[in-house]
XYZ file of C-alpha atoms in Angstrom:
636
model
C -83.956 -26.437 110.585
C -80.915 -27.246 112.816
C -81.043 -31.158 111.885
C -81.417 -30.605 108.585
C -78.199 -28.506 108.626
C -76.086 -31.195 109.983
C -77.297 -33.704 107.726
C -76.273 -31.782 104.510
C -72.949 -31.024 106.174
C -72.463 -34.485 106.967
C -73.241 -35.675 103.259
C -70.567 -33.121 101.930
C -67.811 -34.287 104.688
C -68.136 -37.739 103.442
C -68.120 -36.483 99.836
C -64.378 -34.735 100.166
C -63.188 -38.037 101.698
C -64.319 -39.808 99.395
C -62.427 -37.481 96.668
C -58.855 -37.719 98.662
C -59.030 -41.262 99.090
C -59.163 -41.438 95.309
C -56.618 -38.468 95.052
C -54.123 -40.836 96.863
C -54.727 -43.624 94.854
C -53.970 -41.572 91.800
C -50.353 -40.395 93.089
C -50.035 -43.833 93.961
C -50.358 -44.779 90.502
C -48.267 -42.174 88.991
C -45.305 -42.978 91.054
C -45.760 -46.958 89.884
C -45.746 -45.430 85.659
C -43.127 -43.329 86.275
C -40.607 -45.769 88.089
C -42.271 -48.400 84.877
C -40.722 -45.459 82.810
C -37.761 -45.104 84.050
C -36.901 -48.630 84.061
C -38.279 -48.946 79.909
C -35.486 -45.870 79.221
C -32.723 -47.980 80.901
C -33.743 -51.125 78.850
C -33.807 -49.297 75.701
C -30.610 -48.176 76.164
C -29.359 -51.284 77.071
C -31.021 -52.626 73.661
C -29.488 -49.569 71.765
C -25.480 -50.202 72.965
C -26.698 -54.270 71.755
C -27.360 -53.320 68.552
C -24.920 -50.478 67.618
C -22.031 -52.997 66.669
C -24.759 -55.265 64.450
C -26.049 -52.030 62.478
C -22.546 -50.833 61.516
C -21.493 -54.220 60.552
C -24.490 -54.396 57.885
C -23.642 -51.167 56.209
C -19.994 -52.174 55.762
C -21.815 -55.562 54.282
C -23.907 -53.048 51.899
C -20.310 -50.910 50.536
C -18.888 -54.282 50.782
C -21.089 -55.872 48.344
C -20.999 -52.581 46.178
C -17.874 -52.995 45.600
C -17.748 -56.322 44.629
C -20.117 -55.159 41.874
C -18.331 -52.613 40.549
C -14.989 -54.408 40.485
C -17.638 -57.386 38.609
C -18.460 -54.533 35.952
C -14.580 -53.381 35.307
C -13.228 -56.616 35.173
C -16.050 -56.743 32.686
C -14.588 -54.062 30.565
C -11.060 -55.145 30.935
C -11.781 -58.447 29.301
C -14.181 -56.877 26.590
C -10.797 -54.104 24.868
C -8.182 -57.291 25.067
C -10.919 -59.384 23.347
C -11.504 -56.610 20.863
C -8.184 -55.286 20.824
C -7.649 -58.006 17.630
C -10.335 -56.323 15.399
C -8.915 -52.903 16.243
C -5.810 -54.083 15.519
C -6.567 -55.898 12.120
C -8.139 -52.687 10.849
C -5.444 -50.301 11.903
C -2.497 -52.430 10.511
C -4.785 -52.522 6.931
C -4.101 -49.073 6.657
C -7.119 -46.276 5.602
C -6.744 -46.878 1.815
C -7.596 -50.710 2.609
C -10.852 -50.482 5.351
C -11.803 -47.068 3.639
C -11.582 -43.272 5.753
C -14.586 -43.608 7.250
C -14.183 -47.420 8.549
C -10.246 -46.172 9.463
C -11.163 -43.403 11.883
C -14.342 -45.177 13.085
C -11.951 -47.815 14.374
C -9.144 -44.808 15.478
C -12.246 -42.630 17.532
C -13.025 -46.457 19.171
C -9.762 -46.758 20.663
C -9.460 -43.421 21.568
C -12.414 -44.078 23.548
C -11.534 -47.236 25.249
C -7.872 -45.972 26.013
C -9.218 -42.958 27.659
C -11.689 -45.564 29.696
C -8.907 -47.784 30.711
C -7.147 -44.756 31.969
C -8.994 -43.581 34.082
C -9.528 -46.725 36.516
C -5.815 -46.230 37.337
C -5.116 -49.619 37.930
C -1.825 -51.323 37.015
C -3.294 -54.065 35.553
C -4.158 -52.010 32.728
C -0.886 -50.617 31.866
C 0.150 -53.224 29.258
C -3.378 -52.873 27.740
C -3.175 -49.134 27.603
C 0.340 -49.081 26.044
C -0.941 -51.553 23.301
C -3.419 -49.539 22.470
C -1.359 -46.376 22.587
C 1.035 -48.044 19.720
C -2.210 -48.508 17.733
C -3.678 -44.981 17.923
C -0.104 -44.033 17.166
C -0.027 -46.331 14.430
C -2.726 -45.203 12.842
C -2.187 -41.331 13.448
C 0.830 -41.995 11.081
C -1.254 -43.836 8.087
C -3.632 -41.001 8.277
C -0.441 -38.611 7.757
C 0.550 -39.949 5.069
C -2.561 -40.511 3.467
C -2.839 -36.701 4.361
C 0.299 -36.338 2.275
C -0.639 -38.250 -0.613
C -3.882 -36.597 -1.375
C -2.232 -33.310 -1.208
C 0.887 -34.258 -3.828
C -2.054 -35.465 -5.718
C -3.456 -32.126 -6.539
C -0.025 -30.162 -6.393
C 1.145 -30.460 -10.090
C 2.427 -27.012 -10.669
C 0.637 -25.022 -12.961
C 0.902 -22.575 -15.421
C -0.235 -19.078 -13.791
C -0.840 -17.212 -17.362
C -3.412 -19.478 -18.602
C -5.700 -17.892 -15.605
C -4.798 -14.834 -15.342
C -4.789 -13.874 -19.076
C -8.111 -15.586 -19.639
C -9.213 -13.912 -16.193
C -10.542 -17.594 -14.475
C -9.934 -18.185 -11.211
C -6.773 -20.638 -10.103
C -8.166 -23.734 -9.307
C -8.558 -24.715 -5.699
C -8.062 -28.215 -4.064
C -11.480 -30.835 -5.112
C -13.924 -30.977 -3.126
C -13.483 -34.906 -2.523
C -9.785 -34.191 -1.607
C -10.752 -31.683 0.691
C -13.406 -33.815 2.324
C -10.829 -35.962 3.312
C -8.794 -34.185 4.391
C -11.042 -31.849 7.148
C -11.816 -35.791 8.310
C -8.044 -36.553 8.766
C -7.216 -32.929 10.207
C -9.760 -33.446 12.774
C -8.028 -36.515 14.125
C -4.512 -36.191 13.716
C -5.052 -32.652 15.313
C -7.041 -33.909 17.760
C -5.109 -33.710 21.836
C -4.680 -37.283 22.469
C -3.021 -37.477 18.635
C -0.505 -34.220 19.414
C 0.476 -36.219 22.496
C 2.003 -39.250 20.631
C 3.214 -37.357 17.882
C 7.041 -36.549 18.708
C 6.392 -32.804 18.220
C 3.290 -31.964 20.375
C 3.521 -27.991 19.752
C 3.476 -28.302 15.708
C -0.076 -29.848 14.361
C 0.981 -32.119 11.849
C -1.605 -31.731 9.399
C -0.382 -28.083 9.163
C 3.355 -29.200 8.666
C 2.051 -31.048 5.882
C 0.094 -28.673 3.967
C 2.228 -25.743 4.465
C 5.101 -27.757 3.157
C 3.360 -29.235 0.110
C 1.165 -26.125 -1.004
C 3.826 -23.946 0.099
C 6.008 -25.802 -2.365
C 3.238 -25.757 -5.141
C 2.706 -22.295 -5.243
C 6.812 -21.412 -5.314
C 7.363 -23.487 -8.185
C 4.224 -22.328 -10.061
C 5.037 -18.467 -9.512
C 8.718 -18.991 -10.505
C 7.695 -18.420 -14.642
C 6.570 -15.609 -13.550
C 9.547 -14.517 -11.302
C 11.800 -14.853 -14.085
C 9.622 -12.907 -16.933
C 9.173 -9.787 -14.188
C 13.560 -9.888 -13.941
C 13.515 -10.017 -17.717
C 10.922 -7.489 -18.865
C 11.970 -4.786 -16.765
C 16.330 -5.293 -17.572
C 16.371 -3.472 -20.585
C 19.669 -3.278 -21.968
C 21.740 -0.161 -23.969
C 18.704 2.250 -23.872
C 18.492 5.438 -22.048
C 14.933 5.542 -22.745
C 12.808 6.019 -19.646
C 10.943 2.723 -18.320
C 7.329 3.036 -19.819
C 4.322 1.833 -17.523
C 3.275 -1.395 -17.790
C 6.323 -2.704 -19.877
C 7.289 -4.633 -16.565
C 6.274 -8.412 -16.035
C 5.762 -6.858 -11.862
C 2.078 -6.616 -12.145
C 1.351 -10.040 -13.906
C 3.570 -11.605 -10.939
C 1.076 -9.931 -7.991
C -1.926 -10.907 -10.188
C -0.380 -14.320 -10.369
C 0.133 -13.952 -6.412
C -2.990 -12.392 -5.468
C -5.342 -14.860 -7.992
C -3.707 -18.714 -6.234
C -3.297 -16.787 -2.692
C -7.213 -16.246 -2.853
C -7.700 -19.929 -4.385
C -5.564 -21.435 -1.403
C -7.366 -19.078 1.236
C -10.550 -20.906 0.086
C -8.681 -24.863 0.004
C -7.667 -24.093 3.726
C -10.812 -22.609 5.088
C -12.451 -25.456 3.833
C -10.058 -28.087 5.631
C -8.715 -26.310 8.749
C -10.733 -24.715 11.606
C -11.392 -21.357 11.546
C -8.605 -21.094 14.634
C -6.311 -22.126 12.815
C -6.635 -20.204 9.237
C -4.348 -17.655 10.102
C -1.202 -20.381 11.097
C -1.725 -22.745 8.048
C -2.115 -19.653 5.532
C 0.944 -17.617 7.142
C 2.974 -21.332 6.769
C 1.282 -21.757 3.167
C 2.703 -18.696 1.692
C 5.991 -17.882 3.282
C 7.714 -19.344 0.626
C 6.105 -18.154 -2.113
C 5.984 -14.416 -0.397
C 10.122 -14.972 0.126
C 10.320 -15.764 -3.662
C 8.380 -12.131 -4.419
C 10.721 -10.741 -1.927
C 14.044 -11.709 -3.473
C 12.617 -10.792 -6.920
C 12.035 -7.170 -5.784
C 15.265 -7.050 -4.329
C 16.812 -8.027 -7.717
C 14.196 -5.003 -9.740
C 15.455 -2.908 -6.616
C 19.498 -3.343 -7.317
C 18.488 -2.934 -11.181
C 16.521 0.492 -10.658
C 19.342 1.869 -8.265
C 22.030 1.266 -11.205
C 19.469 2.933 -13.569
C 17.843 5.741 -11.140
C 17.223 8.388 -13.936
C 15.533 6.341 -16.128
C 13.639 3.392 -13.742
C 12.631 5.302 -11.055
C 9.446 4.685 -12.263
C 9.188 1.490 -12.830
C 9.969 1.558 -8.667
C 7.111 4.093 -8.478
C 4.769 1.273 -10.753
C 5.580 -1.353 -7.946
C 5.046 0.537 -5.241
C 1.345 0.760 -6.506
C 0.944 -2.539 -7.766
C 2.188 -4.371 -4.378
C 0.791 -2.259 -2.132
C -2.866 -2.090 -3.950
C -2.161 -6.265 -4.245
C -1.495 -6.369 0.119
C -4.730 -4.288 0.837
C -6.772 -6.180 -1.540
C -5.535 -9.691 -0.030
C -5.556 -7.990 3.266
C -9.515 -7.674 2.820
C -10.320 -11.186 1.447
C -8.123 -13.295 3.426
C -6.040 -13.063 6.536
C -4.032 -9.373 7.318
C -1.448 -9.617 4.667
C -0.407 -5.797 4.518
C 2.824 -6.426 6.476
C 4.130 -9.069 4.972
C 3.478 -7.476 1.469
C 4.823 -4.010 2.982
C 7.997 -5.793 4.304
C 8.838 -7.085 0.520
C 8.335 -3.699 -0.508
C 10.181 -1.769 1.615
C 13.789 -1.441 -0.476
C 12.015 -0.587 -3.638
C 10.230 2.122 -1.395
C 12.908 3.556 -0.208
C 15.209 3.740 -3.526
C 11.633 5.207 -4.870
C 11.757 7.571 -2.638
C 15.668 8.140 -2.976
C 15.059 8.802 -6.826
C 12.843 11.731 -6.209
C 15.784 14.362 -4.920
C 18.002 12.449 -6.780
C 16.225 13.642 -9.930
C 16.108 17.521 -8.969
C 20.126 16.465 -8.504
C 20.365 14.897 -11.874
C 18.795 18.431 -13.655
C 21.398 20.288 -11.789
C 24.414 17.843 -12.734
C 23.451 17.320 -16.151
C 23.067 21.554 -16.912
C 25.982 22.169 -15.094
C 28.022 19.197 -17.681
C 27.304 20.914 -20.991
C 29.997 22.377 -22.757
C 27.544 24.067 -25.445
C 24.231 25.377 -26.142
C 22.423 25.552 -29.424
C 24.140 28.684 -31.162
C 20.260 29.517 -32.509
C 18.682 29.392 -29.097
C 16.886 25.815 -29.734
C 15.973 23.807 -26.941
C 18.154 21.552 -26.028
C 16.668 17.332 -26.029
C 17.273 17.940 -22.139
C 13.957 19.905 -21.471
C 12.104 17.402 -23.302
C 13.548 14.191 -21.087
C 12.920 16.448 -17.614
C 9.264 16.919 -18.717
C 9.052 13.465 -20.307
C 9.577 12.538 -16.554
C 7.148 14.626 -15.108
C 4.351 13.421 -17.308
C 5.200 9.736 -16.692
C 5.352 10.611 -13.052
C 1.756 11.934 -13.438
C 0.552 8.222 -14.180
C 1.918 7.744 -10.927
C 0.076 10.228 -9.060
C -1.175 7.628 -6.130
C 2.223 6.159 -5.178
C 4.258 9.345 -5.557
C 1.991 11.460 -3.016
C 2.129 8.490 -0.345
C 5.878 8.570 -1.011
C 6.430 12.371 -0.913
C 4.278 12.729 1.678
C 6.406 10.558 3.590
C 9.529 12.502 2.842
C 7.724 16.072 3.625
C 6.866 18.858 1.471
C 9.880 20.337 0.244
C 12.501 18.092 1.598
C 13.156 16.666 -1.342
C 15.168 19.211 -2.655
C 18.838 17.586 -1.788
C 19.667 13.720 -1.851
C 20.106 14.095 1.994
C 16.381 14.407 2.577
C 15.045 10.939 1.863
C 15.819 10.207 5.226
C 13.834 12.752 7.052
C 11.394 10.525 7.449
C 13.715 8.516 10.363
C 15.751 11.458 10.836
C 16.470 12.178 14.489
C 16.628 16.057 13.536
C 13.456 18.050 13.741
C 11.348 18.610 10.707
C 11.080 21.673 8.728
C 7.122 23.492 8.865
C 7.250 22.963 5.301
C 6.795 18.941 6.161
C 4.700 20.054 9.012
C 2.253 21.304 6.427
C -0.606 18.229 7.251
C -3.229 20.053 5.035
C -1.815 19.377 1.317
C -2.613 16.285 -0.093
C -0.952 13.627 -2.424
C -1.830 15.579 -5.607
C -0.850 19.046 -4.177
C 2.369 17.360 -2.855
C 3.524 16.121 -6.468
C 2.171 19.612 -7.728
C 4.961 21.064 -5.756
C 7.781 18.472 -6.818
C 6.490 19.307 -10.369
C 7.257 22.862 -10.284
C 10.369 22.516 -8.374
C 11.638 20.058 -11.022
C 10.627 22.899 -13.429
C 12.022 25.463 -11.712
C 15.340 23.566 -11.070
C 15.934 23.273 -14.563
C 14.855 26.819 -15.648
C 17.106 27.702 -13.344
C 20.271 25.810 -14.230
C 19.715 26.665 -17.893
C 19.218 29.972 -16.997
C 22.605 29.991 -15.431
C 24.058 28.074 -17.938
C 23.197 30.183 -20.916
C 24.428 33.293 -19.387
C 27.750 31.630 -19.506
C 27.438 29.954 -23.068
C 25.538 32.239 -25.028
C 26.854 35.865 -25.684
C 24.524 38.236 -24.923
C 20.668 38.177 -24.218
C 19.672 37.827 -28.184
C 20.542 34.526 -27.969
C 19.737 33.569 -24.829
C 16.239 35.158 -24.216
C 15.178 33.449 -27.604
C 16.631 29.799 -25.611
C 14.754 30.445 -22.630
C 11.753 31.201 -24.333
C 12.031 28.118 -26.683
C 12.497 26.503 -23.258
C 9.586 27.698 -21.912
C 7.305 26.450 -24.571
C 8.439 23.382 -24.381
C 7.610 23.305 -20.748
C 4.483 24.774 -21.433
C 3.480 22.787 -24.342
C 4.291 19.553 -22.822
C 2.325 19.958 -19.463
C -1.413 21.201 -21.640
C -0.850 17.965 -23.319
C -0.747 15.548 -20.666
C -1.881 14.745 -17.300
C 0.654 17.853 -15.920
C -2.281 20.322 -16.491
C -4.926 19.129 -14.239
C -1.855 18.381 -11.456
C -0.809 22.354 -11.986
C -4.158 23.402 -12.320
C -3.874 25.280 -8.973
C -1.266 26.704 -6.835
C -0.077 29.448 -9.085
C 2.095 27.540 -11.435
C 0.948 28.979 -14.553
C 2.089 32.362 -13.100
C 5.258 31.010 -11.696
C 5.893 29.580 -15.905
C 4.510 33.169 -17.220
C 6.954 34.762 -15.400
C 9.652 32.719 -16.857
C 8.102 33.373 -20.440
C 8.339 36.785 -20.062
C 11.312 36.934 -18.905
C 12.982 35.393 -21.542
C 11.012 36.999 -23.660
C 12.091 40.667 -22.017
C 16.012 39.091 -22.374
C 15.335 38.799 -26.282
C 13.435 42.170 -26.698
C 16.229 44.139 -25.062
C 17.962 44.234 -28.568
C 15.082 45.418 -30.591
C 15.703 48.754 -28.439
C 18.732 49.937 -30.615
C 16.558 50.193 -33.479
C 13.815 52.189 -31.326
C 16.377 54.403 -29.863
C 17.455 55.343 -33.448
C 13.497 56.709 -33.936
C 14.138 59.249 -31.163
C 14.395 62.850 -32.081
C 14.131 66.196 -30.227
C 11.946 69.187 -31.131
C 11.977 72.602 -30.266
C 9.278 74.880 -29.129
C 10.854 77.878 -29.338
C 11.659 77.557 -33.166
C 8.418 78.591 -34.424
C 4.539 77.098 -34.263
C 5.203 73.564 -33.585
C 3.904 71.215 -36.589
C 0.308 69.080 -35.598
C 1.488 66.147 -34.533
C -0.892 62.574 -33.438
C -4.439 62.362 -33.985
C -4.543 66.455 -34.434
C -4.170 66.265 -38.042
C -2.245 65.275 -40.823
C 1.159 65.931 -40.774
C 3.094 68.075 -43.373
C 6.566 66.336 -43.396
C 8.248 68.689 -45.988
C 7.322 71.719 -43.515
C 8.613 70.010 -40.798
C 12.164 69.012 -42.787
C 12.174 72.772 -44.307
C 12.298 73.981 -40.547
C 15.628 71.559 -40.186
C 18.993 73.153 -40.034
C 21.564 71.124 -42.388
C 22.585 69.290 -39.588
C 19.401 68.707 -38.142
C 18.493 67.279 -41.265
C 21.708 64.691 -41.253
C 21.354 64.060 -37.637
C 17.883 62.805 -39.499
C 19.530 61.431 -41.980
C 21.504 59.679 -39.547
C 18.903 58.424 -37.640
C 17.034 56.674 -40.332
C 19.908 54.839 -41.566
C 20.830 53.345 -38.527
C 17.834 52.217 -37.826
C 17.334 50.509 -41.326
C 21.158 49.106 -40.377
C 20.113 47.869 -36.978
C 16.466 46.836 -37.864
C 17.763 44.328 -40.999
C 20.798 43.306 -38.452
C 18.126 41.853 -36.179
C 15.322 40.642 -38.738
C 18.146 38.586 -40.109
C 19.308 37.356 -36.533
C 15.997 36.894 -35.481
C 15.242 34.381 -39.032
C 17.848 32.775 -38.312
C 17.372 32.099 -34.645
C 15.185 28.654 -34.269
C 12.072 29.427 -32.218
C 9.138 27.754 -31.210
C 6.218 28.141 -33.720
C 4.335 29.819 -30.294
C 7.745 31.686 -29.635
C 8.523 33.049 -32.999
C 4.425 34.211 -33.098
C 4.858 35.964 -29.762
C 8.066 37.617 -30.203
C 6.925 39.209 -33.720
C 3.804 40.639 -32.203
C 5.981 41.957 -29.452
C 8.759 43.408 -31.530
C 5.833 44.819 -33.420
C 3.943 46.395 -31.011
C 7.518 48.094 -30.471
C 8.826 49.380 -32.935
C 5.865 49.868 -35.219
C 4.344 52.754 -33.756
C 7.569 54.681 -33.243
C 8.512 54.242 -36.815
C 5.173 55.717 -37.980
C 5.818 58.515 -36.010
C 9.047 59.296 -37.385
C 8.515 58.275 -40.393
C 5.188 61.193 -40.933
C 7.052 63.701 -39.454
C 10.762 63.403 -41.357
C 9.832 60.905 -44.277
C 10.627 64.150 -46.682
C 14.443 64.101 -45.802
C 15.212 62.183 -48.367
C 12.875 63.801 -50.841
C 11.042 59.752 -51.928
C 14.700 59.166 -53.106
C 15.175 55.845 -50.620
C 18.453 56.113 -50.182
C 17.804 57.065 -46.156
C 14.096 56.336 -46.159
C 14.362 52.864 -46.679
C 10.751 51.550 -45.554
C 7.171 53.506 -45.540
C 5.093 52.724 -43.268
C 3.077 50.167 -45.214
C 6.304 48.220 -46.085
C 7.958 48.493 -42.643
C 4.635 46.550 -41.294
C 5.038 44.120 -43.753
C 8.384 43.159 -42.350
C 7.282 42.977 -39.423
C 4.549 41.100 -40.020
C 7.356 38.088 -41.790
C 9.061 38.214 -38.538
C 6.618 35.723 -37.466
C-alpha cells in the first residue's frame, strides 16, 4: 500500500511543476505584449502629431475650393443683369401703352427681382449695376403713374346727377377694363421697393391720384345740385312758412349718397381692402366740403328767416343724418363726417324751437287791436300751422328736443343746456319720455303760450268778458279744429292735453256766459209763505197764474212788471250782441245750447207763475214760452 502511495504523490508533484513552469512562461509573455503595447501607443501618437498639420490643410483646400465656386456662380449672375439690362431697358423706355400692361410690369417685377439679388451680395462691384437699375424701376414706376392718371381722366367726365336719381339707376361706376388696370398698376406702384424711390415714401401714389381725380369728379358733378338746393329753399318776399320737400336739400344727399355708393364699389375693386378707408376718406373730402359750405349758406338763410324756415332746418336735419347712417352701413363709417356738416343747421334748429315760444309772446304782446267781434285773429292759425308742419317732423324734432331737455325750451337761453356747465333741471332728467312725448310737450306749451298771451292781451283790448270770452272761445276752436285734422291728434293723443284745451274752452266759454246772468237775475222773484196757501208750483200741477198775480199787492205786481221788462231789455241787448259777435260755427252751436240751458228754464218758471200780469196784453210779457225757445233756438 505504502509504495503505491508514493508513486501517486510523486505523479502529482511533477504535475504542479509542470503547471508553474508554464505559469512563468505566460507572465513572461504578457510583460513582452504589454511593453509591444506601449511602444504601438507612442508610435501612434507620433503618427497622429504627423498628420494633424496635413488634415487641416485639406479642409481649408475643401472651403477653399467652395468658394471659388460660389464666387464662379455670382460672377455668373453679375454678367447675366448687365447683359440683360438692354432688354429691360428697351421695354421700360417704350413706355406701358407701347409693350402692353402686362409685358410693362412683367419686365418692372424682373428688375425688381434682380435688383433685390444684386443687393444682397453686398459687393461694390455691383453698385453701378444696382443704381442703373434703380433709375429703371424708377422710370417705369412713373409711366405706370401716369398711365394710372390717364385711365382715370378717361372715365371722369362729369355727369349729370338728375338723370339717375330721377329715373332711380344707379351712378355709374368706373369699367371694369379700367379698373383691371388699374388694381395691376396699384399693386406695383404701391408696392415697398416703389414707395422707396418715389420722393414721398409716406403718401401711396396711386391714392394721390385717385383721390385727386375722383375727388375732383364728384365736386364738379354735385355742384348743379349745390346751386338748385341754395335756390329752392331762398324764397323771396313771402312770409309763408317753408313747406316740406320744396327744398332742392334732399335731391343733393340722394345725389351724394347714390355716386358715394358707386365710388365705394370703383375703389374696393382697385385698392386693397387696407386701404379702402384712406382712398375713400381722400375721395370724398372735397365733395363732403362742398355739402358743408352749402349747409352753411341754408344755415345763415334759416337764421335770417327763423319763424318761417325753421323747418326747412328741421327737414335737413333728417335728410343728412338718415343719408350718414345709411352710407355709414354700406361703406366706410361716414356718420361723423356727415354729423360735422350738420352741426350749425342743428344747432340754429334747435335755437328756433324756444325762439318760437318767444316769437308767440312778442308777436301778442305787439298788437295794438283785437277783432271788435271776438274773431280769431290770422295769428292762431300761423302758431298751429307750425305745429302741424312740425308734426311731419316728428323724428328730427324729438332727437333735437331731447337734446335740449324736456322743458328747457321755454326761454331762448336754453338751447345751450345741452353744453351748459350749470346743472340740469329734473324736468331734462326725465330719461323715460320719448321723442314723440317730448314734442307732445313742446306742442302744448306752444299752445298754452299763446292762449296765454291772448288771454292777457284781450283783457287789455277788449272791454269786458262779452267780447272777450266769445275771442277765446273762437280761439279755442281753432286750436282744436286744427290739431283733429292733422297729424297733432295722434301726437296729443295722451298726456292730458285734451283736458288741458277743455279747460281753456270752458273758460272762455264761462267769460262769455257771465253776461247772460243779467237777464237770469231779472227772472228772480220772492214768495211768501205766510201770505196764504202757497200756489202748486213744478211738476205738482198746473199752475194758475191769474191766482197767483190776484195775490200781488200793486207793487208786487210792478216790481213784476218790472222784472219782465228788463229782462226782455237785457235778453234782446245780448241776442243782438251775441248775432253780431263772429263765432266759430262749433262756438256759436255751443254757446246757444249753453245760454239755453240757462235761461230757458228760469223763464218758464216765471213766465207760468206771473205770465197774467199783463193780462195777454204784451206790452210786459213780451215772449211765451214757446216763442222765447224759439229765440233761443236762432241764437245758434
Amino acid at each position: 500500500m505504502a509504495p503505491a502511495r508514493n508513486a501517486a504523490h510523486e505523479e502529482e508533484s511533477a504535475e504542479v511543476e509542470v503547471l508553474f513552469a508554464e505559469a512563468a512562461k505566460l507572465d513572461t509573455l504578457s510583460r513582452k505584449f504589454k511593453a509591444s503595447l506601449a511602444r504601438l501607443e507612442e508610435s501612434n501618437q507620433a503618427l497622429q502629431e504627423l498628420m494633424g498639420p496635413v488634415y487641416s490643410n485639406t479642409q481649408e483646400l475643401q472651403t477653399m475650393n467652395s468658394n471659388i465656386d460660389k464666387m464662379l456662380e455670382v460672377v455668373d449672375k453679375m454678367l447675366l443683369p448687365s447683359e440683360d439690362k438692354g432688354k429691360e431697358e428697351k421695354v421700360i423706355q417704350a413706355g406701358p401703352e407701347a409693350v402692353g400692361l402686362a409685358e410693362y410690369l412683367a419686365s418692372l417685377k424682373r428688375i425688381d427681382r434682380t435688383l433685390s439679388e444684386l443687393s444682397s451680395t453686398g459687393l461694390k462691384f455691383n453698385q453701378q449695376t444696382i443704381g442703373d437699375f434703380k433709375k429703371l424701376l424708377s422710370e417705369g414706376s412713373e409711366k405706370l403713374q401716369k398711365l394710372f392718371h390717364s385711365i382715370l381722366m378717361e372715365n371722369a367726365q362729369p355727369l349729370e346727377p338728375l338723370h339717375y336719381i330721377t329715373k332711380q339707376i344707379p351712378f355709374p361706376n368706373i369699367p371694369q377694363e379700367s379698373v383691371s388696370k388699374l388694381g395691376s398698376i396699384d399693386s406695383f406702384i404701391s408696392s415697398p421697393t416703389a414707395r422707396e424711390l418715389s420722393y414721398n415714401s409716406r403718401e401711396l401714389p396711386s391714392i394721390r391720384i385717385y383721390s385727386e381725380i375722383r375727388g375732383m369728379y364728384i365736386s364738379v358733378s354735385m355742384q348743379t345740385l349745390s346751386t338748385a338746393s341754395i335756390t329752392t329753399s331762398k324764397r323771396k318776399g313771402t312770409d309763408e312758412i317753408y313747406r316740406p320737400g320744396t327744398s332742392g336739400i334732399a335731391t343733393y344727399a340722394s345725389g351724394l349718397e347714390g355716386v358715394f355708393l358707386a365710388e365705394f364699389q370703383s375703389i374696393s375693386a382697385v385698392f386693397p381692402r387696407e386701404n379702402w378707408g384712406a382712398v375713400f376718406d381722400n375721395t370724398c373730402r372735397k365733395a363732403l366740403a362742398d355739402f358743408a359750405k352749402t349747409l352753411r349758406e341754408l344755415n345763415m338763410h334759416i337764421k335770417q328767416n327763423m319763424t318761417t324756415d325753421c323747418f326747412l332746418a328741421y327737414e335737413i336735419v333728417e335728410i343728412v343724418t338718415n343719408t350718414g347712417l345709411r352710407l355709414d352701413q354700406k361703406t366706410v363709417p361716414m356718420k361723423l363726417p356727415f354729423a360735422d356738416a350738420l352741426k350749425p343747421v342743428r344747432e340754429t334748429a334747435k335755437a328756433s324751437l324756444p325762439e318760437l315760444l318767444e316769437d308767440i309772446r312778442r308777436r301778442v304782446s305787439g298788437l295794438q287791436a283785437l277783432p271788435y267781434d271776438g274773431a280769431p285773429i290770422s295769428f292762431t292759425t300761423d302758431v298751429m300751422t307750425r305745429l302741424q308742419t312740425m308734426a311731419i317732423y316728428s323724428h328730427p324734432l324729438g332727437s333735437l328736443l331731447a337734446s335740449i331737455g324736456n322743458g328747457n325750451w321755454t326761454s331762448v337761453n336754453s338751447t345751450s343746456a345741452g353744453s351748459s356747465p350749470s346743472l340740469p333741471s329734473l324736468k331734462s332728467l326725465d330719461v323715460g319720455l320719448d321723442g314723440n312725448q317730448l314734442l307732445a310737450h313742446y306742442t302744448m306749451d306752444t299752445i298754452e303760450t299763446l292762449l296765454t298771451s291772448l288771454e292777457a292781451k284781450s283783457r287789455m283790448l277788449l272791454k269786458g268778458k262779452f267780447v272777450s270770452g266769445v275771442s277765446m272761445a273762437n280761439t279755442v276752436a281753432v286750436v282744436d279744429r286744427m290739431i283733429r285734422s292733422s297729424d297733432l291728434s295722434q301726437i296729443l293723443s295722451s298726456g292730458g292735453a285734451s283736458a288741458k284745451i277743455e279747460n281753456w274752452r270752458k273758460k272762455g266759454n264761462s267769460a262769455y256766459l257771465d253776461s247772460w246772468r243779467e237777464p237770469c237775475s231779472a227772472l228772480m222773484d220772492v214768495q211768501y209763505t205766510n201770505r196764504g196757501a202757497r200756489p202748486p208750483s213744478g211738476g205738482s200741477g198746473p199752475i194758475d197764474s191769474g191766482a197767483i198775480v190776484k195775490q200781488l199787492s200793486g207793487k208786487d205786481k210792478d216790481t213784476i212788471k218790472e222784472k219782465f221788462k228788463n229782462f226782455n231789455a237785457s235778453f234782446e241787448d245780448l241776442s243782438t250782441r251775441h248775432k253780431g259777435l263772429h263765432m266759430e260755427r262749433e262756438v256759436r252751436s255751443q254757446l246757444a245750447r249753453e245760454i239755453q240751458a240757462m235761461i230757458e228754464p228760469m223763464y218758464a218758471r216765471f213766465w207760468d207763475r206771473y205770465h197774467e200780469v199783463d193780462k195777454g196784453k204784451g206790452k210786459y210779457v213780451k215772449y211765451d214760452k214757446g216763442s222765447l225757445s224759439t229765440q233761443l233756438a236762432n241764437l245758434g
